[in-house]
């Protein structure tokens, strides 16, 4: 499975942004898809994950209530809707696919290149 994250950009605090993770190849619809983010010098942080059916989602504590993950299997795409953005949400965001829905990045087998999100105060 090849993954490509997109949709990042520069926004102001309080704004919204939607990231997309487009998949190609492989049996995308059978994978959990997760979003992670990373700031230089820090460990990669779990953001959200969604089950193959789309019925189950799980969020990291710092984004719960503000971010929403969803998937459109007809388009082989997973979305991360980010609302009420804060400067501390600034990071490179990555999407990943794996057979287990987990906050542990080791559970994901395929990773896309990241997309930069910058939130100004």
Coordinates of N, CA and C in Angstrom, one line a residue:
X1 N 0.8 -1.2 0.0 CA 0.0 0.0 0.0 C 0.9 1.2 0.0
X2 N 0.6 2.2 -0.9 CA 1.3 3.4 -0.9 C 0.4 4.5 -0.4
X3 N 0.9 5.4 0.4 CA 0.1 6.4 1.1 C 0.7 7.8 0.8
X4 N -0.2 8.7 0.6 CA 0.3 10.1 0.3 C -0.6 11.1 1.1
X5 N 0.0 11.7 2.1 CA -0.7 12.7 2.9 C -0.7 14.1 2.2
X6 N -1.7 14.8 2.3 CA -1.8 16.2 1.7 C -2.7 17.0 2.5
X7 N -2.7 18.3 2.2 CA -3.7 19.2 2.8 C -3.1 20.1 3.9
X8 N -1.9 20.0 4.2 CA -1.2 20.8 5.2 C -1.1 22.2 4.7
X9 N -0.7 23.1 5.6 CA -0.6 24.5 5.3 C -0.4 25.4 6.5
X10 N -0.4 26.7 6.3 CA -0.2 27.6 7.3 C -1.6 28.2 7.7
X11 N -2.0 28.1 8.9 CA -3.3 28.7 9.3 C -3.1 29.4 10.7
X12 N -4.1 30.1 11.1 CA -4.1 30.8 12.3 C -4.7 30.0 13.4
X13 N -4.4 30.3 14.7 CA -5.0 29.6 15.8 C -6.5 29.8 15.7
X14 N -7.3 28.7 16.0 CA -8.7 28.7 15.9 C -9.3 28.3 14.5
X15 N -8.4 28.3 13.5 CA -8.9 27.8 12.2 C -9.0 26.3 12.1
X16 N -9.5 25.9 10.9 CA -9.7 24.5 10.6 C -8.9 24.1 9.4
X17 N -8.6 22.8 9.3 CA -7.8 22.3 8.2 C -8.2 20.9 8.0
X18 N -8.3 20.4 6.8 CA -8.6 19.0 6.6 C -7.4 18.3 5.8
X19 N -6.9 17.3 6.4 CA -5.8 16.5 5.8 C -6.4 15.3 5.1
X20 N -5.8 14.9 4.0 CA -6.2 13.7 3.3 C -5.0 12.7 3.2
X21 N -5.4 11.5 3.2 CA -4.4 10.4 3.1 C -4.9 9.5 1.9
X22 N -4.3 9.6 0.8 CA -4.8 8.9 -0.4 C -3.9 7.6 -0.5
X23 N -4.6 6.5 -0.7 CA -3.9 5.2 -0.8 C -4.0 4.6 -2.2
X24 N -3.0 3.9 -2.5 CA -3.0 3.2 -3.8 C -2.3 1.8 -3.6
X25 N -2.7 0.8 -4.4 CA -2.1 -0.5 -4.3 C -2.6 -1.2 -3.1
X26 N -2.5 -2.5 -3.1 CA -2.8 -3.3 -1.9 C -4.3 -3.3 -1.6
X27 N -4.6 -3.9 -0.5 CA -6.0 -4.0 0.0 C -6.2 -2.9 1.0
X28 N -6.3 -1.7 0.6 CA -6.4 -0.6 1.5 C -7.6 -0.7 2.4
X29 N -8.7 -1.2 1.9 CA -9.9 -1.2 2.7 C -9.9 -2.2 3.9
X30 N -8.9 -3.0 4.0 CA -8.7 -3.9 5.1 C -7.8 -3.4 6.2
X31 N -7.2 -2.3 6.0 CA -6.3 -1.7 7.0 C -6.9 -0.7 7.9
X32 N -6.4 -0.7 9.2 CA -6.5 0.4 10.0 C -5.6 1.5 9.4
X33 N -6.1 2.8 9.5 CA -5.4 3.9 9.0 C -5.2 4.8 10.2
X34 N -4.0 5.2 10.5 CA -3.7 6.1 11.6 C -3.0 7.4 11.1
X35 N -3.2 8.4 11.9 CA -2.5 9.6 11.7 C -1.5 9.8 12.9
X36 N -0.3 10.3 12.6 CA 0.7 10.6 13.6 C 1.2 12.0 13.3
X37 N 1.9 12.6 14.2 CA 2.5 13.9 13.9 C 3.9 13.9 14.7
X38 N 4.8 14.8 14.1 CA 6.1 14.9 14.7 C 6.6 16.3 14.6
X39 N 7.2 16.7 15.7 CA 7.9 18.0 15.7 C 9.4 17.7 15.8
X40 N 10.2 18.4 15.1 CA 11.7 18.1 15.1 C 12.2 18.0 16.5
X41 N 13.0 17.0 16.8 CA 13.5 16.8 18.1 C 12.7 16.0 19.1
X42 N 11.4 15.7 18.7 CA 10.5 15.0 19.6 C 10.1 13.7 18.9
X43 N 9.6 12.8 19.7 CA 9.1 11.6 19.3 C 7.8 11.8 18.5
X44 N 7.5 10.8 17.6 CA 6.3 10.9 16.8 C 5.1 10.6 17.7
X45 N 4.1 11.4 17.6 CA 2.9 11.4 18.5 C 1.7 10.8 17.8
X46 N 1.0 10.0 18.4 CA -0.2 9.4 17.9 C -1.3 10.5 17.9
X47 N -2.1 10.5 16.8 CA -3.2 11.5 16.7 C -4.5 10.8 16.6
X48 N -4.7 9.9 15.7 CA -6.0 9.2 15.6 C -5.8 7.9 14.7
X49 N -6.8 7.0 14.9 CA -6.8 5.9 14.0 C -8.3 5.5 13.7
X50 N -8.5 4.8 12.6 CA -9.8 4.4 12.2 C -9.8 3.0 11.7
X51 N -10.8 2.2 12.1 CA -10.9 0.8 11.7 C -11.2 0.6 10.2
X52 N -11.0 -0.6 9.7 CA -11.4 -0.8 8.3 C -12.8 -0.5 8.0
X53 N -13.7 -0.8 8.9 CA -15.1 -0.5 8.7 C -15.5 0.9 8.8
X54 N -14.6 1.7 9.4 CA -14.9 3.1 9.7 C -15.7 3.3 10.9
X55 N -16.2 2.3 11.5 CA -17.1 2.4 12.7 C -16.4 2.7 14.0
X56 N -15.1 2.4 14.0 CA -14.4 2.6 15.3 C -13.2 3.6 15.1
X57 N -13.2 4.5 15.9 CA -12.1 5.5 15.9 C -11.6 5.7 17.3
X58 N -10.3 6.2 17.3 CA -9.7 6.4 18.6 C -8.7 7.6 18.4
X59 N -8.7 8.4 19.5 CA -7.9 9.7 19.3 C -6.9 9.8 20.5
X60 N -5.8 10.5 20.2 CA -4.9 10.9 21.2 C -5.5 12.0 22.1
X61 N -5.1 12.0 23.3 CA -5.7 12.9 24.3 C -5.6 14.4 23.9
X62 N -4.6 14.8 23.2 CA -4.4 16.2 23.0 C -5.3 16.7 21.8
X63 N -5.9 15.8 21.1 CA -6.7 16.2 19.9 C -8.2 15.8 20.1
X64 N -8.4 15.0 21.1 CA -9.8 14.5 21.2 C -10.8 15.6 21.4
X65 N -11.9 15.5 20.6 CA -12.9 16.6 20.7 C -12.6 17.7 19.7
X66 N -11.5 17.8 19.1 CA -11.2 18.8 18.1 C -10.9 18.2 16.7
X67 N -10.4 17.0 16.7 CA -10.1 16.4 15.4 C -11.0 15.2 15.2
X68 N -11.3 15.0 13.9 CA -12.2 13.9 13.5 C -11.6 13.1 12.3
X69 N -11.5 11.8 12.5 CA -10.9 11.0 11.4 C -12.1 10.3 10.7
X70 N -12.0 10.2 9.4 CA -13.1 9.5 8.7 C -12.4 8.8 7.4
X71 N -13.2 8.0 6.8 CA -12.6 7.3 5.6 C -13.7 7.2 4.5
X72 N -13.2 7.3 3.3 CA -14.1 7.1 2.1 C -13.4 6.1 1.3
X73 N -13.9 4.9 1.4 CA -13.2 3.8 0.7 C -13.5 3.8 -0.8
X74 N -14.5 4.5 -1.2 CA -14.7 4.6 -2.6 C -13.6 5.4 -3.3
X75 N -13.1 6.3 -2.5 CA -12.0 7.2 -2.9 C -10.6 6.7 -2.4
X76 N -10.6 5.6 -1.7 CA -9.3 5.2 -1.1 C -8.6 6.3 -0.3
X77 N -9.4 7.0 0.5 CA -8.9 8.2 1.2 C -9.4 8.2 2.6
X78 N -8.5 8.6 3.5 CA -8.8 8.9 4.9 C -8.6 10.3 5.1
X79 N -9.5 10.9 5.9 CA -9.4 12.4 6.2 C -9.2 12.6 7.7
X80 N -8.5 13.7 7.9 CA -8.4 14.2 9.3 C -8.9 15.6 9.3
X81 N -10.1 15.8 9.9 CA -10.6 17.1 10.0 C -10.1 17.7 11.3
X82 N -9.4 18.8 11.2 CA -8.8 19.5 12.4 C -9.5 20.8 12.6
X83 N -10.1 20.9 13.8 CA -10.8 22.2 14.1 C -10.1 22.8 15.4
X84 N -10.4 24.0 15.6 CA -9.9 24.8 16.7 C -8.4 24.5 16.9
X85 N -7.7 24.7 15.8 CA -6.3 24.5 15.8 C -5.5 25.4 16.8
X86 N -4.5 24.8 17.4 CA -3.6 25.5 18.3 C -2.2 25.6 17.8
X87 N -1.4 26.5 18.2 CA 0.0 26.5 17.8 C 0.7 25.2 18.1
X88 N 0.3 24.6 19.2 CA 1.0 23.3 19.6 C 0.6 22.1 18.7
X89 N -0.3 22.4 17.7 CA -0.7 21.4 16.7 C 0.3 21.4 15.6
X90 N 1.2 22.4 15.6 CA 2.2 22.5 14.5 C 3.1 21.3 14.5
X91 N 3.2 20.7 13.3 CA 4.0 19.4 13.2 C 3.9 19.0 11.8
X92 N 4.7 18.0 11.4 CA 4.5 17.2 10.2 C 3.6 16.1 10.5
X93 N 2.5 16.0 9.7 CA 1.5 14.9 9.9 C 1.7 13.8 8.9
X94 N 1.7 12.6 9.5 CA 1.9 11.4 8.6 C 0.7 10.5 8.8
X95 N 0.4 9.8 7.7 CA -0.6 8.7 7.8 C 0.1 7.4 7.6
X96 N -0.6 6.4 8.1 CA 0.0 5.0 8.1 C -1.1 4.0 8.1
X97 N -0.7 2.8 7.6 CA -1.7 1.7 7.4 C -1.1 0.5 8.2
X98 N -2.0 -0.2 8.8 CA -1.6 -1.4 9.5 C -2.8 -2.3 9.8
X99 N -2.4 -3.5 10.3 CA -3.5 -4.5 10.6 C -4.1 -4.4 11.9
X100 N -3.6 -3.5 12.8 CA -4.1 -3.4 14.1 C -4.3 -1.9 14.4
X101 N -5.4 -1.6 15.0 CA -5.7 -0.2 15.4 C -5.0 0.1 16.7
X102 N -4.0 0.9 16.7 CA -3.2 1.1 17.9 C -2.6 2.5 17.9
X103 N -2.3 3.0 19.1 CA -1.6 4.3 19.2 C -0.1 4.1 19.0
X104 N 0.4 2.8 18.9 CA 1.8 2.5 18.8 C 2.2 2.5 17.3
X105 N 3.1 3.4 17.0 CA 3.5 3.5 15.6 C 4.1 2.2 15.0
X106 N 4.6 1.3 15.9 CA 5.1 0.0 15.5 C 4.1 -0.9 14.9
X107 N 2.8 -0.6 15.2 CA 1.7 -1.4 14.7 C 1.4 -1.2 13.2
X108 N 2.0 -0.1 12.6 CA 1.7 0.3 11.3 C 2.8 -0.1 10.3
X109 N 2.5 -0.7 9.2 CA 3.4 -1.3 8.3 C 3.8 -0.4 7.2
X110 N 2.9 0.5 6.8 CA 3.1 1.4 5.6 C 2.9 2.8 6.1
X111 N 3.8 3.6 5.6 CA 3.8 5.0 5.9 C 3.9 5.9 4.7
X112 N 3.2 7.0 4.7 CA 3.4 8.0 3.6 C 4.3 9.1 4.0
X113 N 4.7 9.9 3.1 CA 5.4 11.1 3.4 C 4.5 12.1 4.1
X114 N 5.0 12.9 4.9 CA 4.2 13.8 5.7 C 3.8 15.1 5.0
X115 N 2.9 15.8 5.7 CA 2.5 17.1 5.2 C 2.6 18.0 6.4
X116 N 3.2 19.2 6.1 CA 3.4 20.2 7.2 C 2.2 21.0 7.6
X117 N 1.9 21.0 8.8 CA 0.8 21.9 9.4 C 1.5 22.9 10.3
X118 N 1.3 24.2 10.0 CA 1.8 25.2 10.9 C 0.6 26.1 11.3
X119 N 0.5 26.3 12.7 CA -0.5 27.1 13.2 C 0.1 28.3 13.9
X120 N -0.2 29.4 13.4 CA 0.4 30.7 14.0 C -0.6 31.2 15.1
X121 N 0.0 31.8 16.1 CA -0.8 32.4 17.2 C -1.3 33.8 16.9

